[in-house]
mmCIF file of C-alpha atoms and ligand atoms in Angstrom:
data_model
loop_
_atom_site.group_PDB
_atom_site.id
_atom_site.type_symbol
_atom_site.label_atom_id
_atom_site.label_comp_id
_atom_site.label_asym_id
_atom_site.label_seq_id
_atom_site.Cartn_x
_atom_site.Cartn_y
_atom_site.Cartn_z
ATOM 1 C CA UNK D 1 6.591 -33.106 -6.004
ATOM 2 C CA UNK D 2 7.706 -30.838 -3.499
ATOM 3 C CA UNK D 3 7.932 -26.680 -4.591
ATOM 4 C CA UNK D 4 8.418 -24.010 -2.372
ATOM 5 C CA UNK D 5 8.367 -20.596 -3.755
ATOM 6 C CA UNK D 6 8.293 -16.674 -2.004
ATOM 7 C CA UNK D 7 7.442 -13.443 -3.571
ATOM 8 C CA UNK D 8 7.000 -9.850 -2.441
ATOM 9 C CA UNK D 9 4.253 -8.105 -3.736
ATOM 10 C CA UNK D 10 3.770 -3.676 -3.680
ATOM 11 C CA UNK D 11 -0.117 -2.794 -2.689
ATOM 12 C CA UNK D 12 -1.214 -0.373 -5.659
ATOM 13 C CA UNK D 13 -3.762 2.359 -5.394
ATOM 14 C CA UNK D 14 -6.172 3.478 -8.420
ATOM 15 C CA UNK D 15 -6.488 6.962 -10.399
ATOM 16 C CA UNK D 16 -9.341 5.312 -12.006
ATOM 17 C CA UNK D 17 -11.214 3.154 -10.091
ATOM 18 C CA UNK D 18 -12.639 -0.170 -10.465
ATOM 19 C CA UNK D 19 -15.793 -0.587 -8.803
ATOM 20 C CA UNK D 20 -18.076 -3.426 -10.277
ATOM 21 C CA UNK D 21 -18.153 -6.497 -12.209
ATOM 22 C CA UNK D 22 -19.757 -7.935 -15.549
ATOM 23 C CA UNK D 23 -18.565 -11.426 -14.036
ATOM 24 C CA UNK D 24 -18.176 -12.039 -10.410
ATOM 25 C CA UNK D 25 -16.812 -15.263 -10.324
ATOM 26 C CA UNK D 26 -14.257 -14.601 -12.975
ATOM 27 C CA UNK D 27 -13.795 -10.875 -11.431
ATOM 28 C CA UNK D 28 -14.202 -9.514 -14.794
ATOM 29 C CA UNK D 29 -14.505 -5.531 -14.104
ATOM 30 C CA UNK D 30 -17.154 -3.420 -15.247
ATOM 31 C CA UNK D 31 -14.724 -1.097 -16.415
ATOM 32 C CA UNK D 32 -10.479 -0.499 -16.958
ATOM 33 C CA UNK D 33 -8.518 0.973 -14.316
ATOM 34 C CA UNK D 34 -5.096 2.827 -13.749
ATOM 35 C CA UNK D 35 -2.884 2.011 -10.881
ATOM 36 C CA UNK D 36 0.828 3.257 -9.073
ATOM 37 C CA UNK D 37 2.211 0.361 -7.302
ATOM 38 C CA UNK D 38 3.035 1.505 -3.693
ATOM 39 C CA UNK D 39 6.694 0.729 -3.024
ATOM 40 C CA UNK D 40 7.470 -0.361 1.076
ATOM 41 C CA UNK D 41 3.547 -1.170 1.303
ATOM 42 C CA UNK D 42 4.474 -4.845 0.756
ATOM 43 C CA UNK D 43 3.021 -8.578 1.051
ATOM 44 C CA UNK D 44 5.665 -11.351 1.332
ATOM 45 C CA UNK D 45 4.048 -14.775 0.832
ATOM 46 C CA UNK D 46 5.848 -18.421 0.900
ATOM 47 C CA UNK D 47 3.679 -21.060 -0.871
ATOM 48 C CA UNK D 48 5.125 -24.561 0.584
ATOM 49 C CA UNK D 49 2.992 -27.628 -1.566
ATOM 50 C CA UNK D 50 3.681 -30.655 0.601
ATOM 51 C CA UNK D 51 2.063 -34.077 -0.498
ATOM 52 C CA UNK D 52 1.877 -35.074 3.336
ATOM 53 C CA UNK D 53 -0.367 -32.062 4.029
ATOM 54 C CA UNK D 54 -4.400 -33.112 4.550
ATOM 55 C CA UNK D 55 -5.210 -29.709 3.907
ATOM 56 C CA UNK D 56 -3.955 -26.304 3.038
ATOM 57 C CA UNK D 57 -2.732 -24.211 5.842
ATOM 58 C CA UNK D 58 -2.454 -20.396 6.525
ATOM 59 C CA UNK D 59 -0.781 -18.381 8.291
ATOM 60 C CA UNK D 60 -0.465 -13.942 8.164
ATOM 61 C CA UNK D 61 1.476 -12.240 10.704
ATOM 62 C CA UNK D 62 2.381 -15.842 12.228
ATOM 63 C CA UNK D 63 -1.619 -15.787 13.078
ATOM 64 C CA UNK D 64 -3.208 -18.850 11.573
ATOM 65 C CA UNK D 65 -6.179 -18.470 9.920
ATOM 66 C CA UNK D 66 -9.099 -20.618 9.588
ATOM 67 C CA UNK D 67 -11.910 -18.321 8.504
ATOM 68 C CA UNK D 68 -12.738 -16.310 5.468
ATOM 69 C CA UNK D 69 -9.193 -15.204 4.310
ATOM 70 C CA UNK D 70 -8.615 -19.122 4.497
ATOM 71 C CA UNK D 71 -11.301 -20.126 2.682
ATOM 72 C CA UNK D 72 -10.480 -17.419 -0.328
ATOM 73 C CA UNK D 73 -6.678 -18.515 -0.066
ATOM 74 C CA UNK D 74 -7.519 -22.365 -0.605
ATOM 75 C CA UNK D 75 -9.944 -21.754 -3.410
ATOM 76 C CA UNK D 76 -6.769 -19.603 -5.451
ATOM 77 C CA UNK D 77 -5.013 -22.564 -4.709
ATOM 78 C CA UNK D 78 -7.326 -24.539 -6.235
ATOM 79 C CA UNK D 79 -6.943 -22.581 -9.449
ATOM 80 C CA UNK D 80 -2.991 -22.955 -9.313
ATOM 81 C CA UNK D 81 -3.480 -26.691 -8.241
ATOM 82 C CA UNK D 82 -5.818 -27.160 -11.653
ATOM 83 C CA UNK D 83 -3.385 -25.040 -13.747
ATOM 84 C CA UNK D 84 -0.522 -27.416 -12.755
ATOM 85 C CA UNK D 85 -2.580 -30.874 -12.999
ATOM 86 C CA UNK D 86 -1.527 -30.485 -8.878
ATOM 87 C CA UNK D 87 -3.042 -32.581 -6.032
ATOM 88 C CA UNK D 88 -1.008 -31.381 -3.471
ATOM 89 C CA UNK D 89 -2.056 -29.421 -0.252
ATOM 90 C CA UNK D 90 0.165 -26.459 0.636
ATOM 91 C CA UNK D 91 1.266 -23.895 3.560
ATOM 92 C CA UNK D 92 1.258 -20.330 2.659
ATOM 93 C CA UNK D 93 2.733 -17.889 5.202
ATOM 94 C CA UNK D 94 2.538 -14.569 4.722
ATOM 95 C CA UNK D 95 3.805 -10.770 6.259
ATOM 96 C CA UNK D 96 3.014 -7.587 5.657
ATOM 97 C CA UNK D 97 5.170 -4.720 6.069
ATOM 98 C CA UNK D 98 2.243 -2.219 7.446
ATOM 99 C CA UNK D 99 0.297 -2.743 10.815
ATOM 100 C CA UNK D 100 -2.621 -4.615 10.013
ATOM 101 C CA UNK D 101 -5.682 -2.455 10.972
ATOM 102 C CA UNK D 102 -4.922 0.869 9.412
ATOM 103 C CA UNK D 103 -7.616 0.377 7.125
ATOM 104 C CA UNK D 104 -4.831 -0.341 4.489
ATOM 105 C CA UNK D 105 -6.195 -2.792 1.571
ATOM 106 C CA UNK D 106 -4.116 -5.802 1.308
ATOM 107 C CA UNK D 107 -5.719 -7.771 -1.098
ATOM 108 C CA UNK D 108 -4.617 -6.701 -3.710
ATOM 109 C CA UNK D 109 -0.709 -7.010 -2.859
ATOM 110 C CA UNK D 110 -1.672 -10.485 -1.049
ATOM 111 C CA UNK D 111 -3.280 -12.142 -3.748
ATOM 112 C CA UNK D 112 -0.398 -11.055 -6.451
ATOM 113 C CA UNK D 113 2.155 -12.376 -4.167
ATOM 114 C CA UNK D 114 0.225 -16.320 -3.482
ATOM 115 C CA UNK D 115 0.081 -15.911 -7.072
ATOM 116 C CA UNK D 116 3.236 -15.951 -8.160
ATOM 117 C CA UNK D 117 4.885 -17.621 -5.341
ATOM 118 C CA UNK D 118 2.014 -20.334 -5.765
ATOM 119 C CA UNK D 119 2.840 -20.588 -9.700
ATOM 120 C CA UNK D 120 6.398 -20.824 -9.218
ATOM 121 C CA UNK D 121 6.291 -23.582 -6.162
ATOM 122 C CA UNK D 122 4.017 -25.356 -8.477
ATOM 123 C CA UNK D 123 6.659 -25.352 -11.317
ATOM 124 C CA UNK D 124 4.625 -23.237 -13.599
ATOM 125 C CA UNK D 125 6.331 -21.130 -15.788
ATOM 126 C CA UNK D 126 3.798 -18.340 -17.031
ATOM 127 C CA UNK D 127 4.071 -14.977 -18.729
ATOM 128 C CA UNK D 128 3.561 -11.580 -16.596
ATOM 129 C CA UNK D 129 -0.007 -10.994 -18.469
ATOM 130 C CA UNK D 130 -1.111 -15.277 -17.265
ATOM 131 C CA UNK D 131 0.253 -14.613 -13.890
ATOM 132 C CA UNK D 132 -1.849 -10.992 -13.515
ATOM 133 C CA UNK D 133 -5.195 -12.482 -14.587
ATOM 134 C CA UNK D 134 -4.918 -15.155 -12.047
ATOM 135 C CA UNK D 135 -4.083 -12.835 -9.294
ATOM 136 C CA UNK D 136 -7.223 -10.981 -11.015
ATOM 137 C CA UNK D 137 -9.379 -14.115 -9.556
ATOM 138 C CA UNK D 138 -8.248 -13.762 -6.387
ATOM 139 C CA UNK D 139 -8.853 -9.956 -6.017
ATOM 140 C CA UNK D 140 -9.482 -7.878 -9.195
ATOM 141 C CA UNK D 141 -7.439 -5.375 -8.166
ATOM 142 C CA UNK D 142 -4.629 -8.048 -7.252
ATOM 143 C CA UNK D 143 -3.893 -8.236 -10.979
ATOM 144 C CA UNK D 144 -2.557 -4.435 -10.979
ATOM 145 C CA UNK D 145 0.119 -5.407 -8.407
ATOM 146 C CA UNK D 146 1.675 -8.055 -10.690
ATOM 147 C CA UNK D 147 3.260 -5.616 -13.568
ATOM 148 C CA UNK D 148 5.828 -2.567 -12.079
ATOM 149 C CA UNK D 149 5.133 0.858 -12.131
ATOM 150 C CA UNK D 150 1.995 2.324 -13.099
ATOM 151 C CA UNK D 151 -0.532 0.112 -14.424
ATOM 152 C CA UNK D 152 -3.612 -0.408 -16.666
ATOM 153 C CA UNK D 153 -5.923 -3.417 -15.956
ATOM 154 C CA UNK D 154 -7.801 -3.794 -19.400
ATOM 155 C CA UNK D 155 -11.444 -4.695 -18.857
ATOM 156 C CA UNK D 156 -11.202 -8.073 -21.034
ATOM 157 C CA UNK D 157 -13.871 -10.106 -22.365
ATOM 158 C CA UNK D 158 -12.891 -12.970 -20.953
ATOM 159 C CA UNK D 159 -10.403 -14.510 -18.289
ATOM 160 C CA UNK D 160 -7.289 -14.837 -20.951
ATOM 161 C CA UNK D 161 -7.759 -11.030 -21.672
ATOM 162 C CA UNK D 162 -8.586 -9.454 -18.527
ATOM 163 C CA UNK D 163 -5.605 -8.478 -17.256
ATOM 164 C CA UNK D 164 -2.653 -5.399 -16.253
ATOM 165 C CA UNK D 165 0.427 -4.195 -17.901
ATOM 166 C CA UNK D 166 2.324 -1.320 -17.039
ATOM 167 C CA UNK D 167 2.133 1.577 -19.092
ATOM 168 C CA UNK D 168 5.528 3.287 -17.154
ATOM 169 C CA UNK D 169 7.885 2.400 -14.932
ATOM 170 C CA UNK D 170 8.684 3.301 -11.197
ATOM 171 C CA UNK D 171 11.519 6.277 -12.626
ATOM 172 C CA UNK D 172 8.806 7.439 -15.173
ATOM 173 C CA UNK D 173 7.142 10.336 -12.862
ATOM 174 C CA UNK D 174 8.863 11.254 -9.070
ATOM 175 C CA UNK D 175 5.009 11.007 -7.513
ATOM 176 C CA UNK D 176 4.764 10.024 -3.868
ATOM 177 C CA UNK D 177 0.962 9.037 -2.198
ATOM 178 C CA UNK D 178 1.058 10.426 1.640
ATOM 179 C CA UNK D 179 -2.104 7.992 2.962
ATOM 180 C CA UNK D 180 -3.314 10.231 5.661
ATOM 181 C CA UNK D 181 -5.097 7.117 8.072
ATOM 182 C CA UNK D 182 -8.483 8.858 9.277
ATOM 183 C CA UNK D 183 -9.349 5.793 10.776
ATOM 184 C CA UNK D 184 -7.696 2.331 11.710
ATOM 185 C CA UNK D 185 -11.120 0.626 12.197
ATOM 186 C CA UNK D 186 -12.099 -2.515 9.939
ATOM 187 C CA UNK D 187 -13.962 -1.703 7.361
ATOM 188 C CA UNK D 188 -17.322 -2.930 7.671
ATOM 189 C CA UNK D 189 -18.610 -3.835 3.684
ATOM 190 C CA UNK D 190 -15.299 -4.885 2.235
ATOM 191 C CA UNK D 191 -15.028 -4.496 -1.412
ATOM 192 C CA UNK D 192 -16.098 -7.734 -3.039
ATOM 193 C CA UNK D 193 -19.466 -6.941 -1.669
ATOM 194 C CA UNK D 194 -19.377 -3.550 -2.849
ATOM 195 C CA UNK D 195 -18.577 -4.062 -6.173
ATOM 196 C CA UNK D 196 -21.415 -6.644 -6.080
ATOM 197 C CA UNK D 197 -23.854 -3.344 -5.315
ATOM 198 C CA UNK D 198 -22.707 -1.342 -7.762
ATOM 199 C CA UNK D 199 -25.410 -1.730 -9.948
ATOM 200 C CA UNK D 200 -27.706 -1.365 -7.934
ATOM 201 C CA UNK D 201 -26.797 2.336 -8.266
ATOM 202 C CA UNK D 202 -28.701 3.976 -11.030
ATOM 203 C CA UNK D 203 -25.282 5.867 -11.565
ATOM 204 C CA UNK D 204 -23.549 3.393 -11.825
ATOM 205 C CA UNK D 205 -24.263 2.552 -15.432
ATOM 206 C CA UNK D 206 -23.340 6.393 -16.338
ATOM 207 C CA UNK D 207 -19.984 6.026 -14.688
ATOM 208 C CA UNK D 208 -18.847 2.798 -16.673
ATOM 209 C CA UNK D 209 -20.090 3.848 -20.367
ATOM 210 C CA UNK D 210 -18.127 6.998 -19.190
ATOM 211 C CA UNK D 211 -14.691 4.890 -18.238
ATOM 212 C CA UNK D 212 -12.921 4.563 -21.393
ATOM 213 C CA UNK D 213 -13.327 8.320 -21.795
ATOM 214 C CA UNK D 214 -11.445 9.365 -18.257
ATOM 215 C CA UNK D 215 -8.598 6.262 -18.973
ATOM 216 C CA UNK D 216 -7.414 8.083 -22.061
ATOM 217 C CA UNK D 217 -7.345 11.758 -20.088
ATOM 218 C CA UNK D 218 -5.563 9.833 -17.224
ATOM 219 C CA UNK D 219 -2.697 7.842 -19.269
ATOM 220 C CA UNK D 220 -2.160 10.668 -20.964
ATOM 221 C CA UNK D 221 -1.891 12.949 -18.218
ATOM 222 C CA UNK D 222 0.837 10.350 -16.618
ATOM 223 C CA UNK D 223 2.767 9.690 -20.014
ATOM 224 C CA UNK D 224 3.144 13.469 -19.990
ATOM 225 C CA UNK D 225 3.528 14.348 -16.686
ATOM 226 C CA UNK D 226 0.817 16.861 -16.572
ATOM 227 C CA UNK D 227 -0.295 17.049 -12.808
ATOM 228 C CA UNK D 228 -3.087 19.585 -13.571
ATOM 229 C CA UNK D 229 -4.652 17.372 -15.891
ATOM 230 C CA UNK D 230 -3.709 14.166 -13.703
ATOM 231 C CA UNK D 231 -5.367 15.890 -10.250
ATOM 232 C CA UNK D 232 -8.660 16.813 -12.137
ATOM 233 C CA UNK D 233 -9.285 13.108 -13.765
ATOM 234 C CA UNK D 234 -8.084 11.357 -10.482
ATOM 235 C CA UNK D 235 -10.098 13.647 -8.093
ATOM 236 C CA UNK D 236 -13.535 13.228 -10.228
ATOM 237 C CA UNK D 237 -12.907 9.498 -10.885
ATOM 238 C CA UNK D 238 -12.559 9.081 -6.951
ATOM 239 C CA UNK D 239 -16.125 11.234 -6.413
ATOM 240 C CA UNK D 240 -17.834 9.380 -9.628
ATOM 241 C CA UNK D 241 -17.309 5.854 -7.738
ATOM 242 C CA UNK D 242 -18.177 7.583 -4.495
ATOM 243 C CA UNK D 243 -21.178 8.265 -5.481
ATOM 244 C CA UNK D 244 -22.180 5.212 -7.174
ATOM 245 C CA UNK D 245 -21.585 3.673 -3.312
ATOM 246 C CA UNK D 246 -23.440 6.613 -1.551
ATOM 247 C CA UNK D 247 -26.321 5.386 -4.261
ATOM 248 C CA UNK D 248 -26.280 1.830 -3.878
ATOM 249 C CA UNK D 249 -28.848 -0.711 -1.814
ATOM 250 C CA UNK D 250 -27.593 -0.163 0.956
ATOM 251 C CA UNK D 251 -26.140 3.046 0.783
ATOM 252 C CA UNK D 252 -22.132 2.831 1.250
ATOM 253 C CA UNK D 253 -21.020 5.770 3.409
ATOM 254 C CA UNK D 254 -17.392 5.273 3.216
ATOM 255 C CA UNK D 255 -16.524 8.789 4.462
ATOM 256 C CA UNK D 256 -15.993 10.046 7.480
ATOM 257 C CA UNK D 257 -15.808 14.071 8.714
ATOM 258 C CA UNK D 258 -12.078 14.134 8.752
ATOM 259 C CA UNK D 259 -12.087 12.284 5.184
ATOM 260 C CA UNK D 260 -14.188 15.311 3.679
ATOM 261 C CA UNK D 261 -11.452 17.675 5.850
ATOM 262 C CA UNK D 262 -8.651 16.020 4.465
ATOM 263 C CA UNK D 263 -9.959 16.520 0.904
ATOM 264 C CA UNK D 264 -10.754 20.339 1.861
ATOM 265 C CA UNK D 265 -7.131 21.056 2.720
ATOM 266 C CA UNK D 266 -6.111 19.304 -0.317
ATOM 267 C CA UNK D 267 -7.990 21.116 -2.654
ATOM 268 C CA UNK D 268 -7.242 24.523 -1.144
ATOM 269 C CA UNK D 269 -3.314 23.698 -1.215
ATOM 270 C CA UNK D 270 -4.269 23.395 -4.763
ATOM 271 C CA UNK D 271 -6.116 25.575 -6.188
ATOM 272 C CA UNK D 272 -5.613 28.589 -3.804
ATOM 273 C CA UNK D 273 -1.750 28.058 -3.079
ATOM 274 C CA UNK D 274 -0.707 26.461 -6.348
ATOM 275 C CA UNK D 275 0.714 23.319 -4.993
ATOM 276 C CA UNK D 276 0.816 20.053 -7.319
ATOM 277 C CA UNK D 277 -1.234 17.946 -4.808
ATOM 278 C CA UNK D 278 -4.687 16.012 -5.704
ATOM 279 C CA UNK D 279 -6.599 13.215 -3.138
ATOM 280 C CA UNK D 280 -8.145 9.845 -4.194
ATOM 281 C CA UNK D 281 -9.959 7.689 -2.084
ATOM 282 C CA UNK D 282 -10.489 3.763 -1.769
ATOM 283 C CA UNK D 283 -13.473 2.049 -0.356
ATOM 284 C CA UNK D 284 -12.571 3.308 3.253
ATOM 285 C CA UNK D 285 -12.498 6.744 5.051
ATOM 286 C CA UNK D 286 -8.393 7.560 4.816
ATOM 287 C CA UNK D 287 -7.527 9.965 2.225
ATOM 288 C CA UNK D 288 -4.689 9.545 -0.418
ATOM 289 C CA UNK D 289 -2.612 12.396 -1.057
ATOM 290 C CA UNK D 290 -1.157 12.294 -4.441
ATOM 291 C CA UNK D 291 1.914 15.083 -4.677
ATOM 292 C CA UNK D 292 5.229 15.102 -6.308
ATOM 293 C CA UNK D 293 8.826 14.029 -4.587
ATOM 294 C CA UNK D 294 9.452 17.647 -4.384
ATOM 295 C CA UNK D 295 6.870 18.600 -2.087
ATOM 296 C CA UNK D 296 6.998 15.188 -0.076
ATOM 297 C CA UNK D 297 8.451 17.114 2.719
ATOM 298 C CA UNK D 298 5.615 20.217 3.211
ATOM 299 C CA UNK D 299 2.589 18.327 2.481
ATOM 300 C CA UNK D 300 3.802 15.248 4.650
ATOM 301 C CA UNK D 301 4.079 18.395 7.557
ATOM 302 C CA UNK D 302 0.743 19.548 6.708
ATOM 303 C CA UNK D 303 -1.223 16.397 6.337
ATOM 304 C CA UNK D 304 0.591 15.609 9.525
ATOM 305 C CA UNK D 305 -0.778 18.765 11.557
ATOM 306 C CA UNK D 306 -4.295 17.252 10.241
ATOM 307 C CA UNK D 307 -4.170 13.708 11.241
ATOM 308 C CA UNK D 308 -1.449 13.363 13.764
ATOM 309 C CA UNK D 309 2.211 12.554 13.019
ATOM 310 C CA UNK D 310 1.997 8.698 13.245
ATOM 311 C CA UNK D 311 -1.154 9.158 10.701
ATOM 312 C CA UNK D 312 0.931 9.705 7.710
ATOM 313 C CA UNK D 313 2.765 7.235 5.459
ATOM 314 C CA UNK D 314 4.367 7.987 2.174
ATOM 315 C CA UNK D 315 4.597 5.324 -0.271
ATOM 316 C CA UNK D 316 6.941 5.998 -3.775
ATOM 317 C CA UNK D 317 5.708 4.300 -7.172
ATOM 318 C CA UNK D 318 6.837 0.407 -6.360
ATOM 319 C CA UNK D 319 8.127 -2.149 -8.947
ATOM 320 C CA UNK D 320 6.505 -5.585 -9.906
ATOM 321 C CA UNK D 321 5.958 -8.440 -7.628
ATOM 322 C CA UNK D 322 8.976 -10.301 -7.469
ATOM 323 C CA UNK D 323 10.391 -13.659 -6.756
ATOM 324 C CA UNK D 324 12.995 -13.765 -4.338
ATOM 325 C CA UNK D 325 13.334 -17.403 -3.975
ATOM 326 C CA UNK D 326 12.369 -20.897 -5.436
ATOM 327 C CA UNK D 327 12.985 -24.420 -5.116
ATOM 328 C CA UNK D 328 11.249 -27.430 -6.767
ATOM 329 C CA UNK D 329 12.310 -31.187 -6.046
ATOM 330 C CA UNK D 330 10.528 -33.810 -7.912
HETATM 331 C C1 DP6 I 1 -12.108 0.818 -4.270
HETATM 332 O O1 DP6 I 1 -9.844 -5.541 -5.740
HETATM 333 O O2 DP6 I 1 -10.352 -5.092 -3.325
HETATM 334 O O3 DP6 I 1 -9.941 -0.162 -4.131
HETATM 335 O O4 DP6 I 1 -11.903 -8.106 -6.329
HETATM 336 O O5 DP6 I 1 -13.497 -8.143 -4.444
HETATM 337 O O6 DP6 I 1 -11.020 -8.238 -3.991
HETATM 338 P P1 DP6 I 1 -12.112 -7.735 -4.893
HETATM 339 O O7 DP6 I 1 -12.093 -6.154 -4.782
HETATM 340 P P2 DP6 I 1 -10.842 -5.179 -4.717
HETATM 341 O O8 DP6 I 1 -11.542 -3.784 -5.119
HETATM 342 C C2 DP6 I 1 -10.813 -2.603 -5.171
HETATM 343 C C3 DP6 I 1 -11.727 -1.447 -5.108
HETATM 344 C C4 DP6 I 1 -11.081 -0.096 -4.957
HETATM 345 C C5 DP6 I 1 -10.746 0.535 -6.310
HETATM 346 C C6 DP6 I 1 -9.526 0.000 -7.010
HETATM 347 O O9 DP6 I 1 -8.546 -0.407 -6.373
HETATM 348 O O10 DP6 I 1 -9.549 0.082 -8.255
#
């Protein structure tokens, strides 16, 4: 069997966060989450199984890879490989439409895209839900990128019902996230050993028995488009898993000064000047600026006279991860 297969995935970022797991290996989260799919801030992947290969082979950017990222790549593979009763070795290319090194997660849009270009090449045939909890393996937050829209990635109990739907699509609210990029260094404790600190944090348990609770405030808020609700879940959901990291053995000190300025300006354009604008943050020091289409322009202008111009990128609410292409010959 020979299947090659490409898909293009959108990155996503959270309102409510997912920071922990009950089951590491099965990336079962501690708690739900809530997601926007990031349209332009893409992933294409080709998966290539080839029975002559010795060995899986990967390439992003047209740079091969033979460390880490490898390693994870070949062991979602393996899943697909098992899934499919599959013995073959494949080549997985991949691009992503942002620089590399703006501190930009890519996980999460990377491991959605292998997974459904790796399903299809391996002439599986699986519903959106199957194909989102095995991106879920790869990265838990991978899973969010497979459904369009906004999403919710339901905690589960176990692998079959850990996965995300989407709860609106792209159309349903005109938001835009401006990512203002504090800093383009590598991040130096990636997420996947984060979320295996998070209990260490005493707060920790606090902030998941708490998580149902701000999931309900934040769907609603996006089903009916109220932005003062939406900014005041989003902003204390971002600070409630910030400080589970600031708390955790080690301590994870994600921030940097011009993070905590961003978030200043942000919340003065708010609540002083009335603007519909709110910031979350990932596990990194750049700052995303949540505003509607409207007011794309100004705070793009603003966040620009902060950062610097080429600092600034504006991503819309993106649709699911798509196939553009597949071919199986038996
Ligand atoms: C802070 O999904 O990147 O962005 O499962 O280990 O790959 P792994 O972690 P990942 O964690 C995302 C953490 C976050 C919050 C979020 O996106 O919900």
């Amino acid at each position: 069997m020979m299947g090659r297969a490409t898909a293009v995935s959108c990155a996503n970022i959270a309102f409510i966060k997912y920071w922990g797991n009950r089951d590491s290996r099965l990336r079962l989260p501690a708690n739900g989450s809530i997601s926007m799919n990031m349209a332009g801030i893409e992933t294409t992947t080709t998966v290539a199984f080839d029975e002559n290969l010795e060995r899986d082979e990967l390439a992003i950017n047209g740079e091969t890879q033979r460390g880490e990222a490898f390693v994870r790549v070949s062991r979602h593979l393996d899943h697909i490989r098992a899934l499919a009763g599959l013995g073959a070795r494949a080549n997985v290319a991949s691009q992503n439409s942002f620089a590399m090194g703006t501190g930009l997660a890519s996980s999460a849009s990377a491991f959605a895209a292998l997974t459904v270009a790796g399903c299809a090449a391996a002439g599986l045939s699986l519903s959106e839900a199957a194909l989102s909890a095995i991106a879920r393996l790869g990265s838990g937050s991978a899973c969010r990128s497979v459904p369009g829209g906004f999403a919710e990635w339901c905690a589960g109990k176990d692998h079959d019902t850990s996965y995300a739907e989407s709860i609106a699509p792209p159309d349903h609210w005109g938001l835009v996230d401006l990512i203002a990029i504090v800093s383009r260094e590598h991040k130096q404790v990636g997420s996947t050993a984060g979320h295996a600190a998070a209990d260490t944090s005493p707060l920790q348990k606090s902030r998941v028995v708490d998580a149902p609770k701000r999931i309900e405030t934040c769907r609603k808020a996006l089903l009916t488009r109220d932005f003062d609700a939406f900014a005041a879940i989003v902003e204390h959901d971002a600070l409630m898993m910030h400080a589970v990291m600031m708390t955790s053995q080690p301590p994870l000190l994600y921030w940097s000064p011009d993070t905590l300025n961003v978030m200043r300006h942000v919340i003065d354009w708010r609540e002083r000047q009335g603007l519909p604008v709110c910031y979350t943050i990932d596990a990194g020091p750049n700052v995303h600026v949540i505003t509607t289409q409207e007011r794309q322009e100004t705070l793009t202008a603003r966040l620009e006279a902060l950062v610097g111009g080429e600092n600034v990128l504006a991503a819309r609410p993106g649709g699911p991860t798509r196939l553009i292409d597949a071919e199986i010959r038996h």
